[in-house]
Backbone as JSON, one array per atom type, in Angstrom:
{
  "sequence": "MTVLEVYGVNDDSTVAVKDQFFEELDEEIENIGHSREIVVLGDLNGRTGRQLNSKIVGPFGEATLNDNGNRIIDVCEQRGLKVLNGFYQHKDIHKFTWVQPTRGLQSVIDYVIVKQDTSLKVQQVRVWRGLSCGSDHYFLGAAI",
  "N": [[0.85, -1.17, 0.0], [0.46, 2.24, -0.74], [0.65, 5.39, 0.69], [-0.26, 8.65, 0.14], [0.27, 11.81, 1.33], [-1.17, 14.87, 0.97], [-0.99, 18.34, 0.23], [-2.84, 20.64, -1.21], [-2.9, 23.27, -3.73], [-4.33, 26.56, -3.33], [-7.71, 27.37, -4.31], [-7.89, 29.82, -5.52], [-5.47, 30.18, -6.74], [-3.19, 30.75, -9.52], [-3.91, 29.61, -12.87], [-1.73, 28.32, -14.04], [-0.21, 27.5, -11.8], [-2.03, 25.75, -10.59], [-2.31, 23.87, -12.68], [0.29, 22.77, -12.72], [0.48, 21.63, -10.11], [-1.62, 19.66, -10.14], [-0.84, 18.1, -12.31], [1.58, 17.06, -11.32], [0.59, 15.61, -9.12], [-0.98, 13.71, -10.48], [1.06, 12.39, -11.92], [2.54, 11.25, -9.79], [0.66, 9.44, -8.79], [0.33, 7.82, -11.04], [2.92, 6.73, -11.18], [2.92, 5.01, -9.03], [1.52, 2.83, -9.88], [-0.62, 0.03, -10.87], [-0.71, -2.23, -9.33], [-0.53, -1.85, -6.62], [-2.24, -0.91, -3.6], [-3.64, 2.31, -3.07], [-3.78, 5.22, -1.11], [-4.86, 8.39, -0.9], [-4.5, 11.18, 1.03], [-5.48, 14.23, 2.6], [-5.39, 17.87, 2.54], [-6.81, 19.13, -0.07], [-7.81, 21.45, -0.99], [-10.06, 21.77, -2.59], [-13.46, 21.61, -3.72], [-15.6, 19.07, -4.13], [-18.29, 18.58, -4.5], [-21.43, 16.81, -4.86], [-22.83, 13.78, -6.16], [-25.29, 11.75, -7.65], [-25.24, 8.29, -8.4], [-22.52, 8.1, -9.15], [-19.22, 6.94, -9.67], [-17.1, 8.22, -8.6], [-17.6, 10.51, -6.94], [-19.6, 10.67, -4.13], [-23.13, 10.64, -3.05], [-23.43, 12.1, -0.7], [-21.82, 14.28, -0.17], [-20.83, 17.78, 0.12], [-22.82, 20.45, -1.35], [-21.45, 22.22, -3.01], [-19.28, 22.77, -5.79], [-16.09, 23.39, -7.07], [-13.37, 24.85, -9.08], [-10.89, 23.56, -8.37], [-12.04, 21.29, -7.27], [-13.22, 20.12, -9.55], [-10.86, 19.49, -10.85], [-9.75, 17.6, -9.09], [-11.65, 15.58, -9.4], [-11.21, 15.0, -12.12], [-8.58, 13.9, -12.05], [-9.13, 11.65, -10.49], [-10.91, 10.31, -12.18], [-9.26, 9.73, -14.39], [-7.41, 8.01, -13.22], [-8.84, 5.96, -12.02], [-9.9, 6.31, -9.41], [-11.64, 7.11, -6.3], [-13.4, 9.55, -4.36], [-13.8, 9.26, -1.09], [-15.21, 10.63, 0.96], [-17.85, 11.55, 0.32], [-19.38, 9.25, 0.2], [-20.38, 8.35, 2.54], [-22.93, 8.82, 4.79], [-23.39, 11.46, 6.98], [-24.03, 13.67, 9.78], [-23.81, 17.24, 9.35], [-21.81, 18.32, 11.06], [-20.02, 16.28, 11.16], [-19.17, 16.1, 8.64], [-18.17, 18.46, 7.33], [-14.94, 19.67, 6.84], [-13.56, 21.98, 7.25], [-14.18, 24.97, 8.93], [-15.27, 28.29, 9.27], [-16.29, 30.07, 11.65], [-16.98, 32.78, 12.34], [-17.66, 34.04, 9.99], [-19.51, 32.38, 9.02], [-18.82, 30.28, 7.3], [-18.28, 27.1, 5.76], [-16.79, 24.08, 4.64], [-15.96, 21.19, 2.64], [-12.85, 20.23, 2.19], [-10.79, 18.57, 2.66], [-9.68, 15.29, 2.09], [-10.2, 11.71, 1.67], [-9.0, 9.44, -0.52], [-9.26, 6.64, -2.62], [-8.62, 3.67, -4.66], [-11.12, 2.87, -7.11], [-11.74, 0.2, -7.36], [-10.82, -0.93, -4.99], [-9.38, -3.23, -2.64], [-9.4, -2.72, -0.04], [-11.12, -2.58, 3.05], [-13.19, -0.25, 3.76], [-14.78, 1.28, 6.33], [-15.87, 3.68, 7.23], [-15.75, 7.24, 6.69], [-15.14, 10.19, 8.26], [-15.48, 13.34, 10.01], [-13.85, 14.24, 13.01], [-14.59, 16.06, 15.69], [-13.55, 16.53, 18.27], [-10.79, 16.44, 18.43], [-7.81, 18.38, 18.38], [-5.29, 20.38, 16.91], [-4.27, 22.9, 16.69], [-5.11, 23.9, 14.24], [-7.2, 25.27, 11.6], [-8.7, 23.36, 10.5], [-10.69, 20.42, 10.82], [-10.12, 17.16, 12.25], [-9.93, 14.56, 9.99], [-10.98, 11.35, 9.73], [-10.52, 7.93, 8.76], [-11.91, 4.77, 8.86], [-10.39, 1.95, 8.22]],
  "CA": [[0.0, 0.0, 0.0], [1.15, 3.51, -0.76], [-0.15, 6.49, 1.23], [0.22, 9.98, -0.25], [-0.3, 12.91, 2.1], [-1.14, 15.95, -0.01], [-1.49, 19.67, 0.53], [-3.11, 21.22, -2.52], [-2.87, 24.72, -3.92], [-5.62, 27.22, -3.12], [-8.55, 27.47, -5.5], [-7.68, 31.11, -6.17], [-4.14, 30.21, -7.36], [-3.23, 30.92, -10.97], [-4.14, 28.4, -13.64], [-0.44, 27.66, -14.23], [0.14, 26.84, -10.53], [-2.94, 24.62, -10.45], [-1.94, 22.86, -13.68], [1.51, 22.12, -12.28], [0.19, 20.79, -8.96], [-2.43, 18.5, -10.48], [-0.01, 17.25, -13.16], [2.51, 16.35, -10.44], [-0.2, 14.63, -8.37], [-1.32, 12.65, -11.43], [2.29, 11.63, -12.19], [2.86, 10.43, -8.61], [-0.3, 8.34, -8.74], [0.68, 6.94, -12.15], [4.16, 6.03, -10.84], [2.63, 3.95, -8.05], [1.1, 1.67, -10.67], [-1.93, -0.56, -10.61], [-0.62, -3.41, -8.47], [-0.53, -1.47, -5.2], [-3.32, -0.08, -3.09], [-3.22, 3.7, -2.89], [-4.64, 6.07, -0.29], [-4.47, 9.8, -0.96], [-5.1, 11.88, 2.16], [-4.99, 15.57, 2.83], [-6.09, 19.11, 2.23], [-6.67, 19.36, -1.5], [-8.34, 22.79, -1.27], [-11.07, 21.71, -3.64], [-14.79, 21.2, -3.28], [-15.98, 18.12, -5.16], [-19.74, 18.48, -4.65], [-22.05, 15.5, -4.65], [-23.47, 13.27, -7.37], [-25.94, 10.45, -7.58], [-24.8, 7.3, -9.38], [-21.16, 8.38, -9.6], [-18.18, 6.07, -9.1], [-16.02, 9.06, -8.09], [-18.08, 11.39, -5.87], [-20.84, 10.1, -3.61], [-24.31, 11.49, -2.92], [-23.52, 12.73, 0.62], [-20.87, 15.38, -0.03], [-21.47, 19.1, 0.15], [-23.41, 20.8, -2.64], [-20.59, 23.1, -3.8], [-18.22, 22.25, -6.65], [-15.28, 24.5, -7.6], [-12.38, 24.46, -10.08], [-10.02, 22.52, -7.82], [-12.86, 20.09, -7.15], [-13.27, 19.52, -10.89], [-9.53, 18.93, -11.14], [-9.65, 16.37, -8.29], [-12.5, 14.6, -10.07], [-10.52, 14.61, -13.35], [-7.49, 12.98, -11.7], [-9.76, 10.4, -10.05], [-11.46, 9.66, -13.37], [-8.14, 9.22, -15.2], [-6.65, 6.98, -12.49], [-9.72, 4.96, -11.43], [-9.98, 6.56, -7.97], [-12.88, 7.71, -5.81], [-13.35, 10.41, -3.18], [-14.65, 8.52, -0.15], [-15.99, 11.47, 1.88], [-19.25, 11.66, -0.05], [-20.07, 7.97, 0.15], [-20.84, 8.03, 3.9], [-23.87, 9.84, 5.25], [-23.16, 11.93, 8.35], [-24.47, 15.03, 10.08], [-22.88, 18.26, 8.85], [-20.64, 18.5, 11.95], [-19.09, 15.19, 10.89], [-18.89, 16.12, 7.21], [-17.37, 19.62, 6.94], [-13.58, 19.56, 7.37], [-13.07, 23.32, 7.55], [-15.27, 25.87, 9.31], [-14.88, 29.65, 9.67], [-17.55, 30.4, 12.31], [-17.34, 34.2, 12.4], [-18.25, 34.42, 8.7], [-20.51, 31.38, 8.67], [-18.35, 29.48, 6.18], [-17.9, 25.72, 6.02], [-16.56, 23.36, 3.39], [-15.23, 19.93, 2.63], [-11.67, 20.41, 1.34], [-9.84, 17.52, 3.04], [-10.25, 14.08, 1.5], [-9.63, 10.37, 1.64], [-9.22, 8.95, -1.88], [-8.73, 5.29, -2.86], [-9.02, 3.1, -5.94], [-12.53, 2.49, -7.22], [-11.82, -1.26, -7.17], [-9.95, -1.24, -3.87], [-9.67, -4.39, -1.8], [-9.46, -2.24, 1.34], [-12.46, -2.56, 3.65], [-13.37, 1.06, 4.37], [-16.04, 1.25, 7.06], [-16.43, 5.03, 7.26], [-14.89, 8.42, 6.62], [-15.88, 11.26, 8.93], [-14.75, 14.35, 10.79], [-13.87, 14.09, 14.47], [-14.49, 17.42, 16.19], [-12.91, 16.65, 19.58], [-9.33, 16.48, 18.32], [-7.34, 19.7, 17.97], [-3.84, 20.51, 16.83], [-3.96, 24.28, 16.34], [-5.44, 24.14, 12.83], [-8.59, 25.65, 11.35], [-9.33, 22.18, 9.92], [-11.01, 19.35, 11.75], [-9.48, 15.88, 11.96], [-10.69, 13.65, 9.13], [-10.54, 9.98, 9.98], [-11.08, 6.84, 7.95], [-11.82, 3.44, 9.47], [-10.05, 1.02, 7.13]],
  "C": [[0.89, 1.23, 0.0], [0.19, 4.58, -0.26], [0.52, 7.79, 0.8], [-0.49, 11.0, 0.62], [-0.09, 14.15, 1.25], [-1.66, 17.25, 0.58], [-1.61, 20.41, -0.79], [-3.03, 22.74, -2.53], [-4.26, 25.29, -3.71], [-6.39, 27.32, -4.43], [-8.36, 28.79, -6.23], [-6.26, 31.27, -6.73], [-4.28, 30.37, -8.87], [-3.43, 29.57, -11.66], [-2.84, 27.62, -13.8], [-0.03, 26.9, -12.97], [-0.74, 25.61, -10.32], [-2.58, 23.5, -11.42], [-0.72, 22.08, -13.22], [1.23, 21.16, -11.11], [-0.55, 19.52, -9.37], [-1.72, 17.57, -11.47], [0.96, 16.43, -12.32], [1.78, 15.28, -9.62], [-0.54, 13.44, -9.26], [-0.1, 11.77, -11.73], [2.66, 10.73, -11.01], [1.94, 9.22, -8.53], [0.01, 7.33, -9.85], [1.93, 6.12, -11.82], [3.96, 4.91, -9.84], [2.21, 2.68, -8.77], [-0.22, 1.1, -10.21], [-1.9, -1.72, -9.62], [-0.69, -3.11, -6.98], [-1.83, -0.74, -4.85], [-2.78, 1.33, -2.91], [-4.27, 4.4, -2.04], [-4.07, 7.48, -0.38], [-5.23, 10.51, 0.14], [-4.63, 13.32, 2.16], [-5.92, 16.67, 2.42], [-5.83, 19.43, 0.76], [-7.26, 20.7, -1.93], [-9.29, 22.82, -2.45], [-12.38, 21.24, -3.06], [-15.4, 20.36, -4.4], [-17.49, 17.93, -5.32], [-20.27, 17.11, -4.3], [-22.76, 15.09, -5.94], [-24.13, 11.94, -7.07], [-25.36, 9.56, -8.67], [-23.42, 7.61, -9.97], [-20.2, 7.4, -8.93], [-17.1, 6.88, -8.4], [-16.44, 9.87, -6.87], [-19.44, 10.88, -5.42], [-21.96, 11.11, -3.45], [-24.38, 12.3, -1.63], [-22.49, 13.83, 0.86], [-21.6, 16.71, 0.1], [-21.96, 19.45, -1.25], [-22.44, 21.53, -3.57], [-19.5, 22.34, -4.55], [-17.44, 23.45, -7.17], [-14.23, 23.95, -8.57], [-11.44, 23.38, -9.57], [-10.77, 21.21, -7.65], [-13.0, 19.37, -8.48], [-11.96, 18.86, -11.25], [-9.29, 17.64, -10.35], [-10.45, 15.26, -8.97], [-11.84, 14.11, -11.36], [-9.4, 13.62, -13.07], [-8.07, 11.62, -11.29], [-10.31, 9.62, -11.25], [-10.35, 9.02, -14.21], [-7.47, 8.02, -14.54], [-7.53, 5.94, -11.8], [-9.82, 5.08, -9.91], [-11.35, 7.1, -7.59], [-12.63, 8.48, -4.53], [-14.32, 9.82, -2.16], [-15.58, 9.39, 0.69], [-17.48, 11.44, 1.58], [-20.02, 10.36, -0.12], [-20.61, 7.53, 1.51], [-21.7, 9.15, 4.4], [-23.62, 10.16, 6.72], [-23.83, 13.29, 8.53], [-23.41, 16.01, 9.59], [-21.65, 18.41, 9.74], [-19.61, 17.39, 11.77], [-18.72, 15.1, 9.41], [-17.93, 17.25, 6.83], [-16.01, 19.61, 7.64], [-12.98, 20.9, 7.73], [-14.26, 24.22, 7.84], [-14.67, 27.2, 9.74], [-16.13, 30.25, 10.32], [-17.93, 31.88, 12.28], [-17.97, 34.68, 11.1], [-19.28, 33.41, 8.22], [-20.12, 30.5, 7.49], [-18.03, 28.06, 6.64], [-17.72, 25.02, 4.68], [-15.89, 22.02, 3.65], [-14.08, 20.12, 1.65], [-10.56, 19.42, 1.67], [-10.48, 16.19, 2.66], [-9.47, 12.82, 1.81], [-10.02, 9.8, 0.28], [-8.55, 7.6, -2.03], [-9.12, 4.84, -4.26], [-10.5, 2.77, -5.94], [-12.71, 1.0, -6.96], [-10.92, -1.73, -6.02], [-10.36, -2.53, -3.16], [-9.68, -4.0, -0.32], [-10.91, -2.24, 1.81], [-12.61, -1.24, 4.41], [-14.75, 1.09, 5.01], [-16.69, 2.63, 7.14], [-15.32, 6.06, 7.09], [-15.7, 9.54, 7.24], [-14.95, 12.19, 9.69], [-14.95, 14.06, 12.27], [-13.6, 15.47, 15.07], [-13.71, 17.56, 17.49], [-11.4, 16.78, 19.54], [-8.9, 17.85, 17.81], [-5.83, 19.73, 17.94], [-3.47, 21.91, 16.34], [-4.25, 24.63, 14.9], [-6.88, 24.63, 12.72], [-9.33, 24.53, 10.61], [-9.65, 21.2, 11.04], [-10.35, 18.05, 11.29], [-10.42, 15.02, 11.12], [-10.13, 12.26, 9.31], [-11.21, 9.0, 9.05], [-10.87, 5.54, 8.69], [-11.62, 2.45, 8.32], [-9.64, -0.3, 7.74]]
}
C-alpha cells in the first residue's frame, strides 16, 4: 500500500500553478502503478460536490463544486480513484472539514481517496471534532 499525504494549492491560485500541482499529483499516482493499493489523504483545497450514481463522488458530499474540485474529479477519473468522503452519510458536523464560524463558512476540502476497485475494507470516513492541533481544519478519519 502507498499512502500519499497531499497539501493542494488554493482554488484562487493561478491556472499555471494549479496545472503544475495536479499534473505532479497525477504523475505520482501513475508512478505507483496498478498493483498497489493507494490512499491519498490531505487538504486538497477543492470542493468536489455530490453526485448520484457516480463512481467518483458520492451522494452525501457538500453541494458546492469548484475548479479545484473539478480537477480532483478529473485525476480520479483518469486513475480509477474515488473520493470517499461523499459515500458516507453523516451530520454536517461530521462532514465539513473546515469551518470559519465568524463568517458562517464551512466546506469539505480535506479528502480520503482510494481506488474504485480497492480491496481495502473502508467502514467510514468522517470528521472528528474533539481532536485539535492548532489548525482551522477538523481531523478527518477513515476506518479502514
